[in-house]
N, CA, C and O atoms as a Tripos MOL2 file, in Angstrom:
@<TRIPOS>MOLECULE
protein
  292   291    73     0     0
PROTEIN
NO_CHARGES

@<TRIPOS>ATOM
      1 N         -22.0020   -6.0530   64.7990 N.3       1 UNK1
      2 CA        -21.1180   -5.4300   65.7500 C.3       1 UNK1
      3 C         -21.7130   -4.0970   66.1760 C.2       1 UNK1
      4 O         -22.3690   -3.4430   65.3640 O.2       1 UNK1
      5 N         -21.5370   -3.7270   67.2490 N.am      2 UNK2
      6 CA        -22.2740   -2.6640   67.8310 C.3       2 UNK2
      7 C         -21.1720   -1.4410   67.3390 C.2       2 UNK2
      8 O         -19.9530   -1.6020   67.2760 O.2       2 UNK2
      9 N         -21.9690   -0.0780   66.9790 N.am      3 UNK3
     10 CA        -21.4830    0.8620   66.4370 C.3       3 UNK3
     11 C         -20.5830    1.0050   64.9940 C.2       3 UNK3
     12 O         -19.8540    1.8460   64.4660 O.2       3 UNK3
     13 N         -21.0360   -0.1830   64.7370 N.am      4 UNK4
     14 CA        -20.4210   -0.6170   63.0950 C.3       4 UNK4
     15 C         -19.2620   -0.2480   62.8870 C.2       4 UNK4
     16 O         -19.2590    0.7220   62.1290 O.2       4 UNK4
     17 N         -17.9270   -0.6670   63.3080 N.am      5 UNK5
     18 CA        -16.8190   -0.0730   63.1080 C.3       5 UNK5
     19 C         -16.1250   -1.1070   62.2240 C.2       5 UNK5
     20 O         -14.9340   -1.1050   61.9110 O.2       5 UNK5
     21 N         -17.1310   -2.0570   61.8460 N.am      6 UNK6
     22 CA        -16.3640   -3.2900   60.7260 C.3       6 UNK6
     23 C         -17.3660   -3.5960   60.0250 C.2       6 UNK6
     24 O         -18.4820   -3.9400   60.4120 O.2       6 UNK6
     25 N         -16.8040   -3.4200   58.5200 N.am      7 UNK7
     26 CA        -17.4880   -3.7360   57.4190 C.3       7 UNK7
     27 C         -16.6400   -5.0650   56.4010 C.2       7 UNK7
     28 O         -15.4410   -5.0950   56.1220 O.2       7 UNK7
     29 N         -17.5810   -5.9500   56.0480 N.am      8 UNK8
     30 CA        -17.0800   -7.0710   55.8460 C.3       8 UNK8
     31 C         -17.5020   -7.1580   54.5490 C.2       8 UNK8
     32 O         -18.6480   -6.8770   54.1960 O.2       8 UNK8
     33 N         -16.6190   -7.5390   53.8130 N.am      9 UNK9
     34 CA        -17.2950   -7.2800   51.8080 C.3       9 UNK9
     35 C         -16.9780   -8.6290   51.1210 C.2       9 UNK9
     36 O         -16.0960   -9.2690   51.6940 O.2       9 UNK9
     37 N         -17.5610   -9.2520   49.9070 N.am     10 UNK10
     38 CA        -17.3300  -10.5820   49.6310 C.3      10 UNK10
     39 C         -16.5480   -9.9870   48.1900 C.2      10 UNK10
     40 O         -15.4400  -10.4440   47.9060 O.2      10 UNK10
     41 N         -17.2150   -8.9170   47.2860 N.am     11 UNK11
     42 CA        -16.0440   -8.8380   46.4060 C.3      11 UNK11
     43 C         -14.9360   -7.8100   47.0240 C.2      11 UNK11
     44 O         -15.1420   -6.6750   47.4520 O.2      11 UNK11
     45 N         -13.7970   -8.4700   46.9560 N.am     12 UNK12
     46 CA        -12.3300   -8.1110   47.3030 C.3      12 UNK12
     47 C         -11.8140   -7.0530   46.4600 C.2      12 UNK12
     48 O         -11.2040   -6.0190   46.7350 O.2      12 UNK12
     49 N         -12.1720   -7.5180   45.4570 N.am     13 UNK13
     50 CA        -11.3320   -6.3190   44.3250 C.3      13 UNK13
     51 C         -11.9240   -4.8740   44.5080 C.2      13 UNK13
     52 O         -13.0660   -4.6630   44.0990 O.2      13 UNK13
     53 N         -11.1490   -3.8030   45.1440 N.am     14 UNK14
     54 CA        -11.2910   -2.4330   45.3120 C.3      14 UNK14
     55 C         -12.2890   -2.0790   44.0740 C.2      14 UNK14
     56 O         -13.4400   -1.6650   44.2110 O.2      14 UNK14
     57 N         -11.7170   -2.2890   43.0090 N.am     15 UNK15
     58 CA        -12.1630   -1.8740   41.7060 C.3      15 UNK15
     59 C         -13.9280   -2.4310   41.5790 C.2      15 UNK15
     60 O         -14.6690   -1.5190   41.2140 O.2      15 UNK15
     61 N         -14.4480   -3.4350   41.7710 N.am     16 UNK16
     62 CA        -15.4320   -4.2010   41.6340 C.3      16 UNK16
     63 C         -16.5250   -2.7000   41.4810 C.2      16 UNK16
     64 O         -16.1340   -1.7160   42.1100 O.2      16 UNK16
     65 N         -17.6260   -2.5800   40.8020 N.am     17 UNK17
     66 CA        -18.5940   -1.6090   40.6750 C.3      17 UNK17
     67 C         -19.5580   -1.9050   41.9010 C.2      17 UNK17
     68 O         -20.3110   -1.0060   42.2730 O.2      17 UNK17
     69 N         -19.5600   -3.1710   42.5600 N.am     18 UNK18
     70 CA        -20.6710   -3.6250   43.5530 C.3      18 UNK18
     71 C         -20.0400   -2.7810   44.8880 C.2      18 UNK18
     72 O         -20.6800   -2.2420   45.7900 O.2      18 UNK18
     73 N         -18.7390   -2.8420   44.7290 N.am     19 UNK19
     74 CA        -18.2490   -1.6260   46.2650 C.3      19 UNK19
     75 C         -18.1100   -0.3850   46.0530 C.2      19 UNK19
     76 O         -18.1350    0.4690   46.9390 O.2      19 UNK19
     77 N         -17.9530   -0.1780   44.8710 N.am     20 UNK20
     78 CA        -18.5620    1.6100   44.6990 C.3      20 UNK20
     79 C         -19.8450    1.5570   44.9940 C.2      20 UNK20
     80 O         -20.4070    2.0000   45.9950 O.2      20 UNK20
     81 N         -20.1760    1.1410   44.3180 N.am     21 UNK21
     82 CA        -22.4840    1.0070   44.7210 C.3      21 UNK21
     83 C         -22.7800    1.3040   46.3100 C.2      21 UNK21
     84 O         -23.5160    2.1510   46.8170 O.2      21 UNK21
     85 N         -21.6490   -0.0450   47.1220 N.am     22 UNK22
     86 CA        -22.2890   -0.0680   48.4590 C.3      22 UNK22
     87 C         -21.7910    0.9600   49.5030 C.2      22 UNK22
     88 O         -22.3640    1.3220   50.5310 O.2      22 UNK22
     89 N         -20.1810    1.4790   48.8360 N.am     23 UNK23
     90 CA        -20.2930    2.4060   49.5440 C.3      23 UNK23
     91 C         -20.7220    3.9400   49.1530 C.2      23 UNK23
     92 O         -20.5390    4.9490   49.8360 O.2      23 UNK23
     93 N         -21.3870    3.8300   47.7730 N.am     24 UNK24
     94 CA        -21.8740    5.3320   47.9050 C.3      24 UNK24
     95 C         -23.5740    5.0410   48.4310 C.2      24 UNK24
     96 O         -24.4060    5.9420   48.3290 O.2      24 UNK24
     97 N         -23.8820    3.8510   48.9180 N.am     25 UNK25
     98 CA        -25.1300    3.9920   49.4610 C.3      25 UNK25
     99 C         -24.8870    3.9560   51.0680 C.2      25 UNK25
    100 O         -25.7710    4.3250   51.8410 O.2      25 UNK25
    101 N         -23.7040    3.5150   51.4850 N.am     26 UNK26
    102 CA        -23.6160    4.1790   52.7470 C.3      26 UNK26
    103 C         -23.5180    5.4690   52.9300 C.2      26 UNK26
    104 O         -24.3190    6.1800   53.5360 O.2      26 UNK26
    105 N         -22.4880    5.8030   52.3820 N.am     27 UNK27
    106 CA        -22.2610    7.2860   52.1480 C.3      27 UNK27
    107 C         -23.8820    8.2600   52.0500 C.2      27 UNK27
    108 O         -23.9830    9.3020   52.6980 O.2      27 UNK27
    109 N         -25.0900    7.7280   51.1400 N.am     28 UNK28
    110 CA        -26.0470    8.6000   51.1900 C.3      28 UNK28
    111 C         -26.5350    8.3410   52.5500 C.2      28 UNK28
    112 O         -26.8910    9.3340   53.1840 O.2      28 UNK28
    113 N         -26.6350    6.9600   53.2340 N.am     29 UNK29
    114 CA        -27.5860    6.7660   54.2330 C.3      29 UNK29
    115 C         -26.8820    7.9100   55.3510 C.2      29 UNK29
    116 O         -27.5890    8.8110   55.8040 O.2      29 UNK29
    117 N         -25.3110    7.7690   55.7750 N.am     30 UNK30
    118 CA        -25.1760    8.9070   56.5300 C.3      30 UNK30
    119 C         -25.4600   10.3540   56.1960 C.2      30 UNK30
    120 O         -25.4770   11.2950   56.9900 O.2      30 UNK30
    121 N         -25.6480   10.3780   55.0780 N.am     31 UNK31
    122 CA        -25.2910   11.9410   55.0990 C.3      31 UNK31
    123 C         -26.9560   12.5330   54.7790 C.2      31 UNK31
    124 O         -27.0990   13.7340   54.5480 O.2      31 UNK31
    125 N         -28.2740   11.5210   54.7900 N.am     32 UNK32
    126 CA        -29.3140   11.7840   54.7250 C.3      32 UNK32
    127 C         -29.8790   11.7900   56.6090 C.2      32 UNK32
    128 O         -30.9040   12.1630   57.1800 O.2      32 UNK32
    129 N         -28.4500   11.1060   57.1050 N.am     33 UNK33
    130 CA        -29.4970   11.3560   58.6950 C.3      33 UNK33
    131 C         -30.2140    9.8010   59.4720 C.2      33 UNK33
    132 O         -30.9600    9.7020   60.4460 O.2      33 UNK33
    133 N         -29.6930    8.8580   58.6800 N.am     34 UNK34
    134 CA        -30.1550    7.6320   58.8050 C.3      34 UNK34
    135 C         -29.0270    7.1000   59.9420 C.2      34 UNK34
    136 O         -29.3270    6.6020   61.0270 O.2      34 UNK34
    137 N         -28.1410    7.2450   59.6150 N.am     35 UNK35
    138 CA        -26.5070    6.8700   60.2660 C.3      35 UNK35
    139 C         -26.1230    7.1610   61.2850 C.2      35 UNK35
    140 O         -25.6160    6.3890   62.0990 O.2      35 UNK35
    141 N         -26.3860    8.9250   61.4840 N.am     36 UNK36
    142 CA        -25.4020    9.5830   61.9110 C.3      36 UNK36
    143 C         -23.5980    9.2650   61.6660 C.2      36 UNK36
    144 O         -23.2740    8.2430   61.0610 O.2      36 UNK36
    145 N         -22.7610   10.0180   62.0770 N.am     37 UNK37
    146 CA        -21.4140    9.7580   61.8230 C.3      37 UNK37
    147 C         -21.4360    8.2910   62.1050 C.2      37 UNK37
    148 O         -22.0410    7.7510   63.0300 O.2      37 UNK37
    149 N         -20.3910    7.4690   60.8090 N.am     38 UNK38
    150 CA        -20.0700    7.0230   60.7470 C.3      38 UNK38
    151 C         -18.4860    6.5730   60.5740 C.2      38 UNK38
    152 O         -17.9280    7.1130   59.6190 O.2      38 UNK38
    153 N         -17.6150    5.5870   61.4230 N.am     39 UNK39
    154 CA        -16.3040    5.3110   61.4720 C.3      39 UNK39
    155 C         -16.1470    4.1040   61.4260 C.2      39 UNK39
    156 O         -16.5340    3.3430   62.3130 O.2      39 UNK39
    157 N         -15.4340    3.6800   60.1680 N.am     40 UNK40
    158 CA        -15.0980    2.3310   59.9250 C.3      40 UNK40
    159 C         -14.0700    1.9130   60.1940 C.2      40 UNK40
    160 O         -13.3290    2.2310   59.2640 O.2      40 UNK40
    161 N         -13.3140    1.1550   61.2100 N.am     41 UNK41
    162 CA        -12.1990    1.0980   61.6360 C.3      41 UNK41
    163 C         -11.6780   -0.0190   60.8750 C.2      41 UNK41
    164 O         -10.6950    0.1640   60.1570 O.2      41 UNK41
    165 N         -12.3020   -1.3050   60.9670 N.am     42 UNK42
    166 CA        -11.9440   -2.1980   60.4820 C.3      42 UNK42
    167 C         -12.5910   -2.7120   58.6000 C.2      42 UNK42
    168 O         -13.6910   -2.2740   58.2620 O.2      42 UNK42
    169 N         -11.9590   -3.4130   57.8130 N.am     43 UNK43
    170 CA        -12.2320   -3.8770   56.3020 C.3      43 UNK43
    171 C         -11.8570   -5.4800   56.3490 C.2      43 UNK43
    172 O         -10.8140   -6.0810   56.6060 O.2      43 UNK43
    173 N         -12.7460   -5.7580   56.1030 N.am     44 UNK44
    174 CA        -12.3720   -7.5070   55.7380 C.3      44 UNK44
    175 C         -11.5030   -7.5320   56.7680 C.2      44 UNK44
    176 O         -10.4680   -7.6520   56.1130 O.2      44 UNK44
    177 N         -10.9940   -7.4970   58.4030 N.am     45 UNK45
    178 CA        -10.3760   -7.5850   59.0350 C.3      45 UNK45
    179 C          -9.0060   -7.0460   59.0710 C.2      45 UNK45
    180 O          -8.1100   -7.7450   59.5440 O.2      45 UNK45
    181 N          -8.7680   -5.9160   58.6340 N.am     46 UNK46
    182 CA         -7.9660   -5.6320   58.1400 C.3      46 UNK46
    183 C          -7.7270   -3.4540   58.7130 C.2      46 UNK46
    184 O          -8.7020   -2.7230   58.5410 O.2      46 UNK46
    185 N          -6.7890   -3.0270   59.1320 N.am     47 UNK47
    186 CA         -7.1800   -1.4040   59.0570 C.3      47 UNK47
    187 C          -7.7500   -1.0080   58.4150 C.2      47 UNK47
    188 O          -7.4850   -1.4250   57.2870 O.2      47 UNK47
    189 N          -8.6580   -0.2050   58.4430 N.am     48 UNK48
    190 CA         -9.3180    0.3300   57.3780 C.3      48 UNK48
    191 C          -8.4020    1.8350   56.4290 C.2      48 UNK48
    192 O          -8.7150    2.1520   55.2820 O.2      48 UNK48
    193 N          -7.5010    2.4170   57.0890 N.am     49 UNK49
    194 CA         -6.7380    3.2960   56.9700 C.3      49 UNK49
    195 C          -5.5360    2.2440   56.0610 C.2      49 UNK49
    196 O          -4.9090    3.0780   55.4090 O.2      49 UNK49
    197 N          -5.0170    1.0210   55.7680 N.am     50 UNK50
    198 CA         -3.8120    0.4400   55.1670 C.3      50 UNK50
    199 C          -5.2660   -0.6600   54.2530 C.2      50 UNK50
    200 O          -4.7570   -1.4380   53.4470 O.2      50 UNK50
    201 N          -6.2450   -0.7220   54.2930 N.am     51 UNK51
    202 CA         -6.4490   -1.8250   53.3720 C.3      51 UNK51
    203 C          -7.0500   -1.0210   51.9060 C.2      51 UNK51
    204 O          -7.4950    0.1240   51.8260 O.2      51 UNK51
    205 N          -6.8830   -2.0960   50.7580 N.am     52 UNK52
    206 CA         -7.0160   -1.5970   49.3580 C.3      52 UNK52
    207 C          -8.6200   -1.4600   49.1930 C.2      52 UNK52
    208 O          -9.1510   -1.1950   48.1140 O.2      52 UNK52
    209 N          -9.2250   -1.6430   50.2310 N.am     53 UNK53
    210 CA        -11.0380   -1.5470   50.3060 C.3      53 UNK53
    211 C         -10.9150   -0.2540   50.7610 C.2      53 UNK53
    212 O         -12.0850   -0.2750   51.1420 O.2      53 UNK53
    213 N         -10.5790    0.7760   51.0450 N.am     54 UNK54
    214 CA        -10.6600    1.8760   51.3580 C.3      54 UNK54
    215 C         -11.0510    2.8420   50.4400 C.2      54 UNK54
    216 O         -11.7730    3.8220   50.6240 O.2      54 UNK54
    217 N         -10.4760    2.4460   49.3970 N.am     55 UNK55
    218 CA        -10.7420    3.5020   48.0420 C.3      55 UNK55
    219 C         -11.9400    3.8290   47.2220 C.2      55 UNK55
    220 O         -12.2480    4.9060   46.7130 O.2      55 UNK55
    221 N         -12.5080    2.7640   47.2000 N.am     56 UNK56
    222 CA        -14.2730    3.0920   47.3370 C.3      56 UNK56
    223 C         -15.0430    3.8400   48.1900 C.2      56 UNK56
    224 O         -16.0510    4.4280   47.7990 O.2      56 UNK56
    225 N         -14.6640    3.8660   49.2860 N.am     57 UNK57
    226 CA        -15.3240    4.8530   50.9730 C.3      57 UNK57
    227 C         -14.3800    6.1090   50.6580 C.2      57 UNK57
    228 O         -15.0870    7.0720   50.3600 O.2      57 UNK57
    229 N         -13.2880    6.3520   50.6330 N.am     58 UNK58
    230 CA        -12.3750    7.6590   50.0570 C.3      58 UNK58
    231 C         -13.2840    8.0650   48.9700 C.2      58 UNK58
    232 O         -13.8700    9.1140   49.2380 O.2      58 UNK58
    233 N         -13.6340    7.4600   47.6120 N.am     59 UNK59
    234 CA        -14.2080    7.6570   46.8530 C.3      59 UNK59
    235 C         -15.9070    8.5310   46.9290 C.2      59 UNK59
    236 O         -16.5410    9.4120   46.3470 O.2      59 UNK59
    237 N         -16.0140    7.6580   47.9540 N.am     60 UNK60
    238 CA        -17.5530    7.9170   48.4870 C.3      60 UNK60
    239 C         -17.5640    9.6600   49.4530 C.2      60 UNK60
    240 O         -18.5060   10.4480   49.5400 O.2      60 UNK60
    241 N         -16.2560    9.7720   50.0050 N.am     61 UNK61
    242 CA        -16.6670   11.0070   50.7040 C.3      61 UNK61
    243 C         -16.1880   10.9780   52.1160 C.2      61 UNK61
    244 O         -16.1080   11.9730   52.8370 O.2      61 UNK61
    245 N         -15.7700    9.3380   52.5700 N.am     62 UNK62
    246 CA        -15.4420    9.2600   53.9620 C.3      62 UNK62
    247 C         -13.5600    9.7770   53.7340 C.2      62 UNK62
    248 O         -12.6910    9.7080   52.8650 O.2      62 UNK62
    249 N         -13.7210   10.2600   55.0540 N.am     63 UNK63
    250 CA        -12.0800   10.9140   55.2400 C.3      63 UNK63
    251 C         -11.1850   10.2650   55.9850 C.2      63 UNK63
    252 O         -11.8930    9.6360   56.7710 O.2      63 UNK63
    253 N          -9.9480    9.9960   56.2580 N.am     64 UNK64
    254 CA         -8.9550    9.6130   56.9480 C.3      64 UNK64
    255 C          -9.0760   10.1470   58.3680 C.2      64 UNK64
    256 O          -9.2660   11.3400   58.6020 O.2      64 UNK64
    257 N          -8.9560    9.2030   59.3140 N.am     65 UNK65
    258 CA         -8.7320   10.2880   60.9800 C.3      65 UNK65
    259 C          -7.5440    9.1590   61.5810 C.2      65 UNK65
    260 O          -7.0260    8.4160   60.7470 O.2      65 UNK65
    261 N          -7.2500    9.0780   62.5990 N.am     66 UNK66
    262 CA         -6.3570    8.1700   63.4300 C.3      66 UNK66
    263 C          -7.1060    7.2500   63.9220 C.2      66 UNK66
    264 O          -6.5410    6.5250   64.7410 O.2      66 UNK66
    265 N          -8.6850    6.9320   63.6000 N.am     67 UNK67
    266 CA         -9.1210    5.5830   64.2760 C.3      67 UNK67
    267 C          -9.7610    5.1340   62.9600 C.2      67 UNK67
    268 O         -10.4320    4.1370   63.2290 O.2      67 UNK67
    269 N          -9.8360    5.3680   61.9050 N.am     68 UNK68
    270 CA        -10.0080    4.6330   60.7050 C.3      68 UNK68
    271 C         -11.0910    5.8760   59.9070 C.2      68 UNK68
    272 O         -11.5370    6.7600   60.6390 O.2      68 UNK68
    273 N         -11.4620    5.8830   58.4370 N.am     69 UNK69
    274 CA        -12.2760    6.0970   57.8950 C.3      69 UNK69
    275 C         -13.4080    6.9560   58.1580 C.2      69 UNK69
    276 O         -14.0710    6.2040   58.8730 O.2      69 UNK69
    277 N         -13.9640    7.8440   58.0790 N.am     70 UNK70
    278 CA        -15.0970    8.8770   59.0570 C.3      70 UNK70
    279 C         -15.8550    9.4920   57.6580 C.2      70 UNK70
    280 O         -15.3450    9.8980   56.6130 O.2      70 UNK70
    281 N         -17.4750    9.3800   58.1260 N.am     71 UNK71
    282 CA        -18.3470   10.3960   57.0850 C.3      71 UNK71
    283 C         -18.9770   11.0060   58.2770 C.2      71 UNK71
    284 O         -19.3280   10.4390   59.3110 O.2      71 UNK71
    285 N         -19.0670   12.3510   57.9360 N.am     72 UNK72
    286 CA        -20.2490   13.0880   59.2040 C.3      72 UNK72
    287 C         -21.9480   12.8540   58.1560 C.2      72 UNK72
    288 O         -22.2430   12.3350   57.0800 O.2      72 UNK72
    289 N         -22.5810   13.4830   59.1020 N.am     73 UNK73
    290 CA        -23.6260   13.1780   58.8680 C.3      73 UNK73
    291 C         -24.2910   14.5380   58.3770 C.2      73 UNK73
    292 O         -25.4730   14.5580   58.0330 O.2      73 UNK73
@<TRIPOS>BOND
     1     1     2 1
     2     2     3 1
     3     3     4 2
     4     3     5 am
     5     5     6 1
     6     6     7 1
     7     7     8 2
     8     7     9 am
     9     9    10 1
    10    10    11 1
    11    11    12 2
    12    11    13 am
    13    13    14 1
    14    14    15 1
    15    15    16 2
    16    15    17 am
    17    17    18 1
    18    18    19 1
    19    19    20 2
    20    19    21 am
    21    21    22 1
    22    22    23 1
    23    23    24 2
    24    23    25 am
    25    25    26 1
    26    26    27 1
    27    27    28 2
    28    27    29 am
    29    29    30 1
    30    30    31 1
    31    31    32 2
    32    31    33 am
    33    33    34 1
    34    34    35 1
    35    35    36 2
    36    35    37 am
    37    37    38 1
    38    38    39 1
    39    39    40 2
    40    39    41 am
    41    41    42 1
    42    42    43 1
    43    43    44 2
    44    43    45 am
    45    45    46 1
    46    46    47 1
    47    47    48 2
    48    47    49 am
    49    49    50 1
    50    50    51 1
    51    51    52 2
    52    51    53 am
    53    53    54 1
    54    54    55 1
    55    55    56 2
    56    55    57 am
    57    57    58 1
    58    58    59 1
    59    59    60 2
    60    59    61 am
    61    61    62 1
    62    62    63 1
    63    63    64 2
    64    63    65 am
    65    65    66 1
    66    66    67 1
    67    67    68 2
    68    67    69 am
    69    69    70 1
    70    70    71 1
    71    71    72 2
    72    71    73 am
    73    73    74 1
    74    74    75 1
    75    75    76 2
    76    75    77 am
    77    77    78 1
    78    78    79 1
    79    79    80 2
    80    79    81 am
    81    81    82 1
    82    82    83 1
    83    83    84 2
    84    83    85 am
    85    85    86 1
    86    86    87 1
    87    87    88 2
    88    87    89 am
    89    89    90 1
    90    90    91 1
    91    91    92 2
    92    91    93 am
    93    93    94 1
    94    94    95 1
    95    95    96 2
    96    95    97 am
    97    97    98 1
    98    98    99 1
    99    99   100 2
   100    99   101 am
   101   101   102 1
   102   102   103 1
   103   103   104 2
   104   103   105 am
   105   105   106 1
   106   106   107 1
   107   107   108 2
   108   107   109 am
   109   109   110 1
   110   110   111 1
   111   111   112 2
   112   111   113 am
   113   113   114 1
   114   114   115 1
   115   115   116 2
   116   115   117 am
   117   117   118 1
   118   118   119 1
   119   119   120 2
   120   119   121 am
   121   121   122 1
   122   122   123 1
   123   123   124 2
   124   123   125 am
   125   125   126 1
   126   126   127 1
   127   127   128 2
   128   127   129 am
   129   129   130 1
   130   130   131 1
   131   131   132 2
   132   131   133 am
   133   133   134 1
   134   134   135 1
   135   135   136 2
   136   135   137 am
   137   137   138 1
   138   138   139 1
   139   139   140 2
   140   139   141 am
   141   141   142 1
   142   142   143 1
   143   143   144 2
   144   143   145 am
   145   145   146 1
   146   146   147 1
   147   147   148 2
   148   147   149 am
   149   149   150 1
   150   150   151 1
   151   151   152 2
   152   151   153 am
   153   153   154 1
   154   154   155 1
   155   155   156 2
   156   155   157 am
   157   157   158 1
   158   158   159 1
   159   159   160 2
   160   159   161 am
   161   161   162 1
   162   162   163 1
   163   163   164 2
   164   163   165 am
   165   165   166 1
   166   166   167 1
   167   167   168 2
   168   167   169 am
   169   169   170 1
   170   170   171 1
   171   171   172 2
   172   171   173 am
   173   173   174 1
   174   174   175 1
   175   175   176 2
   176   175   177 am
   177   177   178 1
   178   178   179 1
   179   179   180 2
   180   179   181 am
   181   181   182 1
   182   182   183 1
   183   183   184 2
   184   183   185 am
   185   185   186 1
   186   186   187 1
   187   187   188 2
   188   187   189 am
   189   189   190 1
   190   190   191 1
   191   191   192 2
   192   191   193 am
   193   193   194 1
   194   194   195 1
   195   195   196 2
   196   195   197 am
   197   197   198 1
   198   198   199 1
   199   199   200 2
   200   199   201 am
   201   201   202 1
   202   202   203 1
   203   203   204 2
   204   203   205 am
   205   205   206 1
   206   206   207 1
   207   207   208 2
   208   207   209 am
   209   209   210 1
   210   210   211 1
   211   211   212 2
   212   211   213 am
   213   213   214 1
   214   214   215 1
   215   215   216 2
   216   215   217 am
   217   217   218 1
   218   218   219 1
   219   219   220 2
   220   219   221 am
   221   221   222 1
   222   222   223 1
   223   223   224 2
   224   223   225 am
   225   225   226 1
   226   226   227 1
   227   227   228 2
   228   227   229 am
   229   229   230 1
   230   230   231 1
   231   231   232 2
   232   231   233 am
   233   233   234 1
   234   234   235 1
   235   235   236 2
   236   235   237 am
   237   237   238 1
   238   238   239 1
   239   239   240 2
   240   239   241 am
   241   241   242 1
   242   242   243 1
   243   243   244 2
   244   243   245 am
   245   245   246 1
   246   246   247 1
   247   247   248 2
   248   247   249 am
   249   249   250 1
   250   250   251 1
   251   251   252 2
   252   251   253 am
   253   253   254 1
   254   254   255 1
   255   255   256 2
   256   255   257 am
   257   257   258 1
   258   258   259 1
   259   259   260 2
   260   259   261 am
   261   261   262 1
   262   262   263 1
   263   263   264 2
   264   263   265 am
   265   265   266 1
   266   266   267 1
   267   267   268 2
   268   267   269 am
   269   269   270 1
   270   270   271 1
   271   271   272 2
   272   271   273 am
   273   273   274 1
   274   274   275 1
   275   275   276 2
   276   275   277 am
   277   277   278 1
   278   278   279 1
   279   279   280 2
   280   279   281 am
   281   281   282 1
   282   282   283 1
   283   283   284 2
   284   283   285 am
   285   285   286 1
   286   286   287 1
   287   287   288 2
   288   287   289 am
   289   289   290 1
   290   290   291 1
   291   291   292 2
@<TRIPOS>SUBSTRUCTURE
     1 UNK1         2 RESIDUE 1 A UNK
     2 UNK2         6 RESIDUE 1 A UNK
     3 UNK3        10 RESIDUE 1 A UNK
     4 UNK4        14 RESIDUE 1 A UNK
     5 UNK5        18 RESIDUE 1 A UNK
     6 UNK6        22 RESIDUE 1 A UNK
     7 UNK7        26 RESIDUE 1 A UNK
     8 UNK8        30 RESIDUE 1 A UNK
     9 UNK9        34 RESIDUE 1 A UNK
    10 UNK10       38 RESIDUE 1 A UNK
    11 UNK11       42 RESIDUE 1 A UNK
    12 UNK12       46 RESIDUE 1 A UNK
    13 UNK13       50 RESIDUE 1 A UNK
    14 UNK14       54 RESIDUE 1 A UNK
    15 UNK15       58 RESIDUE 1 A UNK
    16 UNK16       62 RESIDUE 1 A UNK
    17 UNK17       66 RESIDUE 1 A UNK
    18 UNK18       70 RESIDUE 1 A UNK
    19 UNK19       74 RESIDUE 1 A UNK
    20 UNK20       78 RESIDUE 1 A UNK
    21 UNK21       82 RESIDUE 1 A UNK
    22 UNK22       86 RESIDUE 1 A UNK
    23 UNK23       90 RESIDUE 1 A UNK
    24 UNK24       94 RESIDUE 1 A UNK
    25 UNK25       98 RESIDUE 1 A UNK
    26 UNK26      102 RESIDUE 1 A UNK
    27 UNK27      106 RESIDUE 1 A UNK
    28 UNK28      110 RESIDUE 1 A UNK
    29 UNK29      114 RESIDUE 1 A UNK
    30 UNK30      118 RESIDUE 1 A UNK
    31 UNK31      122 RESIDUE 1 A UNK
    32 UNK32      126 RESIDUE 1 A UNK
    33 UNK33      130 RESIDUE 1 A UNK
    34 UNK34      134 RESIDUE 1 A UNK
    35 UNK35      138 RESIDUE 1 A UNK
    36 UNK36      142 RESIDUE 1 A UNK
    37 UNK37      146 RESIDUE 1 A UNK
    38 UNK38      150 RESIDUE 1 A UNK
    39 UNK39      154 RESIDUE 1 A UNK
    40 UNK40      158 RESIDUE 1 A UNK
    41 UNK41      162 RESIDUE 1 A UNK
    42 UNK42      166 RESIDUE 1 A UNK
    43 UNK43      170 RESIDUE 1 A UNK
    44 UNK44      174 RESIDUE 1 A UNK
    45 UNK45      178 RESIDUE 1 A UNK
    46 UNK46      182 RESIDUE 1 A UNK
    47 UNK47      186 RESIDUE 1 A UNK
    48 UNK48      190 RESIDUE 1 A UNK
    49 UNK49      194 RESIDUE 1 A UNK
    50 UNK50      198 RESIDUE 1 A UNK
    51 UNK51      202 RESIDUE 1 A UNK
    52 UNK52      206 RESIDUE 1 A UNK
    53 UNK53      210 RESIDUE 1 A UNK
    54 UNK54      214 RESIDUE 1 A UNK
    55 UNK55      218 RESIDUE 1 A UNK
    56 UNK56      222 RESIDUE 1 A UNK
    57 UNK57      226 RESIDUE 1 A UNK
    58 UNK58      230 RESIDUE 1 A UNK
    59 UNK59      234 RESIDUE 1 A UNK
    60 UNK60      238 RESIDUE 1 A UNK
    61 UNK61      242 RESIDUE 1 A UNK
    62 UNK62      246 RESIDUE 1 A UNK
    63 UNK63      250 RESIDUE 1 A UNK
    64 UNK64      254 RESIDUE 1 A UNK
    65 UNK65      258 RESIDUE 1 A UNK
    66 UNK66      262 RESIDUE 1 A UNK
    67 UNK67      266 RESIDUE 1 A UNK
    68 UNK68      270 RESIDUE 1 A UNK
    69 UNK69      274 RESIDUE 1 A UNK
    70 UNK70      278 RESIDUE 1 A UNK
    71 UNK71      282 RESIDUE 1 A UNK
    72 UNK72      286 RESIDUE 1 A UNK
    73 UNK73      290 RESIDUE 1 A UNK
């Protein structure tokens, strides 16, 4: 998808160590300059602001806005 505003994950469980992993390696790729800002609107099809996949990217450093999820760069 162009401008990556949907991220699609196969383990479901918030908790899983494989979605902490992936999102603190997003988290480095933006914030090393690879990314630039990044906004994830959508999770497994789902808001990214109401779904239980959020808490790993919260975890990671990305913040709440009114169009979903945000890390600056």
């Amino acid at each position: 998808e162009r401008g990556g505003k949907t991220l699609l994950s196969w383990p479901t469980d918030p908790d899983d160590p494989a979605l902490t992993a992936a999102a603190e390696a997003l988290a480095a790729s933006a914030r090393a300059g690879s990314l630039g800002t990044v906004t994830v609107e959508r999770l497994n099809g789902v808001a990214a602001l109401t779904s239980p996949l959020a808490r790993p990217l919260e975890a990671a450093g990305f913040l709440a806005t009114p169009r979903g999820l945000r890390l600056r760069a």
